[in-house]
XYZ file of C-alpha atoms in Angstrom:
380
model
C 114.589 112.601 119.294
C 113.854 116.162 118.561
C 110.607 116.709 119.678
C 110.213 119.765 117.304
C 107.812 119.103 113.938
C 109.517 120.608 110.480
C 107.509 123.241 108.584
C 106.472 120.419 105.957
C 104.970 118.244 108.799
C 103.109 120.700 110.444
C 101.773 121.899 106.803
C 101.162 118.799 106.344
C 99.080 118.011 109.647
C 97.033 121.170 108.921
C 96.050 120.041 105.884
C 94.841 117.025 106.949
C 93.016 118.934 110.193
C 91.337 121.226 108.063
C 90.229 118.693 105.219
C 88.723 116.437 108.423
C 87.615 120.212 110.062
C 85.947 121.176 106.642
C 84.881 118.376 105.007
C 84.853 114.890 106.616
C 82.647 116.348 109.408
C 79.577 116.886 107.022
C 78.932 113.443 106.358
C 80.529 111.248 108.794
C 77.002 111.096 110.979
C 75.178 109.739 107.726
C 77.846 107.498 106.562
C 78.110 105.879 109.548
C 73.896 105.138 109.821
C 74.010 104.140 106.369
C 77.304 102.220 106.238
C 78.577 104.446 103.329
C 81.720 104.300 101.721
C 83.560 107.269 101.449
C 84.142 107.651 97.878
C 84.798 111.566 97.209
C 86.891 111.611 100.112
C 89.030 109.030 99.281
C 89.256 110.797 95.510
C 89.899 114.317 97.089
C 92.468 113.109 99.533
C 94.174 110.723 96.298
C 94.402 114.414 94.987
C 96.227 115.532 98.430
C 98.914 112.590 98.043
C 97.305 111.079 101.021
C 96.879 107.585 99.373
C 100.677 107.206 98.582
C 102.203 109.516 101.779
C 105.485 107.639 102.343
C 105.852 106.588 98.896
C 108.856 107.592 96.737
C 108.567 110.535 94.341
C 109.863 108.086 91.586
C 106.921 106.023 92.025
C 104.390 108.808 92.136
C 104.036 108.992 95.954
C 104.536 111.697 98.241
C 107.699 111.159 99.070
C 106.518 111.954 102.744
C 108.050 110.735 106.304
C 106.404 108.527 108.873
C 105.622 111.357 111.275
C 103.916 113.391 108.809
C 101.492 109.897 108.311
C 101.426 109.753 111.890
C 100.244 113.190 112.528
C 98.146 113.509 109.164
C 95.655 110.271 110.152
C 95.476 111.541 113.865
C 93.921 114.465 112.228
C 91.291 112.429 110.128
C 90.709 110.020 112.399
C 89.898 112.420 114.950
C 86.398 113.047 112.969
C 86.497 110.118 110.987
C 88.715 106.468 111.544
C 86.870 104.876 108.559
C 88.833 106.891 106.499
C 91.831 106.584 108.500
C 91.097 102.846 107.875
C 91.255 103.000 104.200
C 94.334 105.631 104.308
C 95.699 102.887 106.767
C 95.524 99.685 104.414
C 96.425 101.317 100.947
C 99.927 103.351 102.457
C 100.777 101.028 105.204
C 100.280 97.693 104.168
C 100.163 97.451 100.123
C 102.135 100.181 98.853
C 104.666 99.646 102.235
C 104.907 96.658 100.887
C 105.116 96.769 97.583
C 107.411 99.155 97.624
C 109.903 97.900 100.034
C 109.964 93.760 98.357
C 108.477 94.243 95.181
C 110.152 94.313 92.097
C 110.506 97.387 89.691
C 108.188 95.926 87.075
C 105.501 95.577 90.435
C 106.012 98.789 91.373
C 105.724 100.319 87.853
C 102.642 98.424 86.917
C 100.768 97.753 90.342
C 102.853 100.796 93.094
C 102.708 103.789 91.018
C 98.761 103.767 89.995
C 98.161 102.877 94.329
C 100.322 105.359 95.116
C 98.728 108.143 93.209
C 95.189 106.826 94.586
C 94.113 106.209 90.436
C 93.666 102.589 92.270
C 93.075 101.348 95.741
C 94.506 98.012 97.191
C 93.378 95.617 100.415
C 95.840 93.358 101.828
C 94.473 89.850 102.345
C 95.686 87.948 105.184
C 92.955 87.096 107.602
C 91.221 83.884 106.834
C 87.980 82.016 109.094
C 90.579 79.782 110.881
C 93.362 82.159 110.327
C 92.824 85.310 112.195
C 95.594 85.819 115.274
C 97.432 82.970 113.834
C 98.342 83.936 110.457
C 100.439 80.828 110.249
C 97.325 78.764 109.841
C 96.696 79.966 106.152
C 94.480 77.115 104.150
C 94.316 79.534 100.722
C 96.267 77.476 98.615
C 98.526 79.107 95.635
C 99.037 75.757 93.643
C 102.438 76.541 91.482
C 101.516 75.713 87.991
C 104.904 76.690 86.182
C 104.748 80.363 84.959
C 101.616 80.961 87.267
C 100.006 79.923 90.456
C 96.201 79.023 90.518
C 94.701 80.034 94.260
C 91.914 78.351 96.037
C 90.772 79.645 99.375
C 88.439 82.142 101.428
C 90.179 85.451 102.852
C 87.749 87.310 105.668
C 87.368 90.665 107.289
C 88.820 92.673 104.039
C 88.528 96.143 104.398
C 88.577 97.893 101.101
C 87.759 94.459 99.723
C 85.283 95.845 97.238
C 86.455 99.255 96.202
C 89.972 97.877 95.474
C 91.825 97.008 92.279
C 94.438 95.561 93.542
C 94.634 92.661 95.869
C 97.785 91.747 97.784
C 97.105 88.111 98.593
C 98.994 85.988 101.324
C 98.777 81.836 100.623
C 100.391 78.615 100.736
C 102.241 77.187 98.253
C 103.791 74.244 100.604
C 101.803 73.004 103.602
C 104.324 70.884 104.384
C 106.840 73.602 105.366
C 104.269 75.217 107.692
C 104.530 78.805 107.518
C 108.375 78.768 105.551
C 105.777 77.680 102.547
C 103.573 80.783 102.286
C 104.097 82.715 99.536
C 102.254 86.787 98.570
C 100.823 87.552 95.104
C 99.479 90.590 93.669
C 96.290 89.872 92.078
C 94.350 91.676 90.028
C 90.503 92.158 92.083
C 88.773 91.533 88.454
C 90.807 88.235 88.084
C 88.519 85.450 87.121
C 87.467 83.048 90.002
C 87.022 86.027 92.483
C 83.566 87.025 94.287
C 82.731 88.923 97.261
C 80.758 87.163 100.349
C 77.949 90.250 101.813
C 79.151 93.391 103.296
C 79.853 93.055 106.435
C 77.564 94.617 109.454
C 80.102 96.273 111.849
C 79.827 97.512 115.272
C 82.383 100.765 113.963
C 84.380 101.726 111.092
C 80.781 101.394 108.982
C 81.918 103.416 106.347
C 84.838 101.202 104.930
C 83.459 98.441 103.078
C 84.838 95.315 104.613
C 83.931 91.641 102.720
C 85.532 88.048 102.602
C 87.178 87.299 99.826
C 86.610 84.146 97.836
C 89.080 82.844 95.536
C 88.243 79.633 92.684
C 91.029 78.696 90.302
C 92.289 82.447 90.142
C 95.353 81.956 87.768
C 97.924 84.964 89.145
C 101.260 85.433 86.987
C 104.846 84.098 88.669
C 105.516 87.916 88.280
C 103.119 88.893 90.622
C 104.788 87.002 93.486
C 106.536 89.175 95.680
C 110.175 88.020 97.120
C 111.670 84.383 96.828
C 109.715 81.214 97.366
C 108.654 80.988 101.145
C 108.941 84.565 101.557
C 105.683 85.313 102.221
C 105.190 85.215 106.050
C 107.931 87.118 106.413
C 106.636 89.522 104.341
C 103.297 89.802 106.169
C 104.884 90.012 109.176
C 107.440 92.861 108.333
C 104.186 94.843 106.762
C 102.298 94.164 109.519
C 105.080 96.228 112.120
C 105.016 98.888 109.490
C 100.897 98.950 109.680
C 100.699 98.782 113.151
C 102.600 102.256 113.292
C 99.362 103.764 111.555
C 96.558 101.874 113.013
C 98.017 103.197 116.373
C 97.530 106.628 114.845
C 94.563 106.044 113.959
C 93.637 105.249 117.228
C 95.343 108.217 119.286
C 92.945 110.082 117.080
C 90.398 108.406 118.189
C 90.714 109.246 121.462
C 91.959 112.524 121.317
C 88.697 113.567 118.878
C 86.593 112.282 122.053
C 88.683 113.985 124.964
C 88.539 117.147 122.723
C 84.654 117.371 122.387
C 84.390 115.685 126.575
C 86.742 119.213 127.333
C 84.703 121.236 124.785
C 80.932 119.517 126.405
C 82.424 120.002 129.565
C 82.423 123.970 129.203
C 79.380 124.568 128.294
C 76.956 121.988 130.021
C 75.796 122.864 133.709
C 75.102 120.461 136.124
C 74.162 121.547 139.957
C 74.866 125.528 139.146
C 77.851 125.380 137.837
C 79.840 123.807 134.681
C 80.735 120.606 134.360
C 84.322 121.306 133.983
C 84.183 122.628 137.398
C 83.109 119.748 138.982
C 86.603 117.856 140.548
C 85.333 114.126 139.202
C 84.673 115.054 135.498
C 88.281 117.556 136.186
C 89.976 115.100 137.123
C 88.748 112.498 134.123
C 89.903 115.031 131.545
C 93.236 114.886 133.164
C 93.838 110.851 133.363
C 92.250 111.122 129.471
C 94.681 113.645 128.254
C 97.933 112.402 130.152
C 96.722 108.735 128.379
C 96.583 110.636 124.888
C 99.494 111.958 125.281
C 101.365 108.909 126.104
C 100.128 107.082 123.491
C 100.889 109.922 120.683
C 104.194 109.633 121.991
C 104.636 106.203 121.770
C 103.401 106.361 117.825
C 105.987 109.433 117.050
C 108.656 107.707 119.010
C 108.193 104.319 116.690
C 107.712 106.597 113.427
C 110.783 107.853 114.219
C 112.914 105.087 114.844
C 111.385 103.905 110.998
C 112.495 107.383 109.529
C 115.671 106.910 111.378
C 115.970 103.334 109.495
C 116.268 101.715 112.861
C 114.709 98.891 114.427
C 111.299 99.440 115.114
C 109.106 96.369 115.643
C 108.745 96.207 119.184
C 108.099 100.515 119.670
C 105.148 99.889 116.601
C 103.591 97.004 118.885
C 104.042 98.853 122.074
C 102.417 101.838 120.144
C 99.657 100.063 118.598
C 98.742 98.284 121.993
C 99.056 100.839 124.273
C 96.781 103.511 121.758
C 94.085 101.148 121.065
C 93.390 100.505 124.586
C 93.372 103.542 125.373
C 91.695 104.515 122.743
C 88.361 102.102 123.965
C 89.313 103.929 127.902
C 89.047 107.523 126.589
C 86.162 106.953 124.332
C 84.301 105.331 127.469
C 84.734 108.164 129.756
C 83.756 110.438 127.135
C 80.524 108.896 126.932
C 80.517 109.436 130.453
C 81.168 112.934 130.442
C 78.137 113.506 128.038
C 75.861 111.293 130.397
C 72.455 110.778 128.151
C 73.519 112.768 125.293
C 76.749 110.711 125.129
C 74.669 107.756 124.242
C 73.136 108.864 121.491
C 74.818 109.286 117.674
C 74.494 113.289 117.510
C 76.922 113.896 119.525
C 79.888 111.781 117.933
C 81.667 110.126 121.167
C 79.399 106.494 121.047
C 80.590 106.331 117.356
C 84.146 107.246 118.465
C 83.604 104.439 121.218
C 82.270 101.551 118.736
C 85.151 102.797 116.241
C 88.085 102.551 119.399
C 86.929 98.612 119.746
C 88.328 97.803 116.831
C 91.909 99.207 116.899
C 92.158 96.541 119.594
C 91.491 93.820 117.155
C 92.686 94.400 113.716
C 95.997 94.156 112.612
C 96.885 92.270 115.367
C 95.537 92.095 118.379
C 95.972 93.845 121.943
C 97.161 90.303 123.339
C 99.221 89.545 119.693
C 100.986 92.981 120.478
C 101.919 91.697 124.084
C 103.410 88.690 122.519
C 105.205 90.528 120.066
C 106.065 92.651 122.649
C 107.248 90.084 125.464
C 109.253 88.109 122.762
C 111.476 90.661 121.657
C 112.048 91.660 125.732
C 112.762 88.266 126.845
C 114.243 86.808 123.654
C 117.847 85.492 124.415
């Protein structure tokens, strides 16, 4: 693996940085208190082909590698993770997978309008009794002939509400467990769809995140993506592609708090001389940073191993694991660093700590990522 970026990544990481730098900065305080969504960011970065980064130029994307993703929402999520969230959802998971099962007429009609961020899509997998165990789905997708007709509840949506386009996991034969699960894409102003309250969160309170209620929806045969049954596999596949960003998203997390704890560290004094003299806050910057690094590693080697076409399931859950917990470590001890003024939102790091907690849940959790993990180690 050559460890040296390309002139197109780095310009590509700098635009990103300054965008974040510039812009995302402004706001991110006041979005956060008033659970916001970010609406003329997510139009200005549409504009900087951030919606649609590894999609193919024939389908209106970016055209864009997996390290250049990597590296772009490190940037952004470094000041702001709720947009990293939404980045997150409508590259990794819906145009990922649109793109890589769908058919030409989906990608024509539903990938290249996504891709150029004229529309924004949620992926819908999570349900009330099926979070971790995505095998458990009870949304129903009764097949009707030349359409389905889906019953169900879908929870913890992010984007749920600003999307167009839905891409909706359910089961078409309970009896064959999780070989009868089929996806749909589904139009978000379908009759028979309606939003439960915006949820509350802890972090991340600028993407709008909602269940998803579904009665009698009628959704096209067209819009099913892959054979009969295909379904968990497809959610499953997405989800390793995902995980490669949401562990992105949460080295930038962490490395946006160790770089204001080394910045705070300079210029606060404590006993007559500055912090960053003092051997115990020292030597926290060093166990933060030396975590950071590992874990940007681990996200560039499994982007790599994608780019390279190569098997890359187990790096993207060893990536997304290993960031996300550090990710909750590093924002911690930055709070700690700050003392008092870490505690309170003006200074960024306990909204960088609130917004770490959930990289360790979503899209699989730390423990589903050790299973994932363990399984392809020990798997005969």
């Amino acid at each position: 693996m050559n460890f040296e970026f390309s002139e197109e990544q780095l310009m590509i990481q700098q635009a990103a940085k300054d965008y974040a730098e510039r812009e995302l900065i402004q706001d991110v305080l006041e979005r956060d208190a008033k659970a916001e969504y970010p609406t003329r960011h997510v139009k200005n970065l549409a504009e900087l082909g951030f919606m649609g980064m590894l999609v193919d130029h024939k389908y209106d994307g970016g055209g864009m590698d997996t390290v250049s993703y990597v590296l772009a929402m490190e940037e952004i999520s470094k000041i702001d993770s709720s947009l990293g969230v939404i980045i997150s959802v409508n590259n990794s998971l819906v145009c990922y997978g649109i793109e890589k099962y769908g058919t030409e007429e989906q990608k024509e009609k539903f990938l290249k309008p996504l891709a150029r961020g004229e529309k924004i899509g949620a992926f819908l997998l999570s349900e009330p009794e099926a979070g971790s165990d995505a095998t458990s789905q009870k949304t129903i997708a009764e097949d009707k002939g030349d359409h389905y007709i889906i019953n169900g509840i879908k929870n913890w949506i992010t984007s749920a509400n600003t999307a167009s386009t839905y891409v909706v996991a359910a089961q078409t034969y309970p009896e064959k467990g999780h070989h009868g699960i089929n996806v749909f894409i589904v139009d978000r102003n379908s009759q028979g769809i309606s939003l439960g309250p915006h949820e509350d969160k802890m972090g991340m309170r600028s993407s709008d995140t909602h269940s998803v209620m579904f009665t009698d929806v009628k959704v096209p045969k067209e819009n099913r993506i892959g054979d009969d049954g295909f379904g968990f596999t497809f959610a499953m596949k997405t989800l390793e592609a995902g995980r490669i960003g949401i562990a992105s998203q949460a080295v930038g997390i962490a490395a946006g708090a160790l770089d204001r704890a080394i910045k705070y560290s300079k210029e606060r004094k404590a006993f007559g001389k500055i912090l960053a003299k003092h051997q115990a806050i020292a030597f926290k910057i060093s166990d933060m940073a030396v975590k950071v690094e590992n874990a940007r590693n681990l996200c560039l080697k499994a982007a790599w191993l994608k780019d390279q076409g190569k098997p890359y399931g187990m790096a993207s859950a060893m990536a997304k694991q290993y960031a996300a917990d550090i990710a909750m470590e590093v924002t911690t001890e930055a709070v700690q660093i700050f003392g008092g003024y870490g505690y309170v939102k003006e200074y960024h790091v306990e909204r960088l700590m609130r917004e770490a907690k959930l990289t360790q849940i979503y899209e699989g959790t730390s423990e589903i990522q050790k299973i994932v993990i363990s399984r392809a180690l020990l798997r005969d």
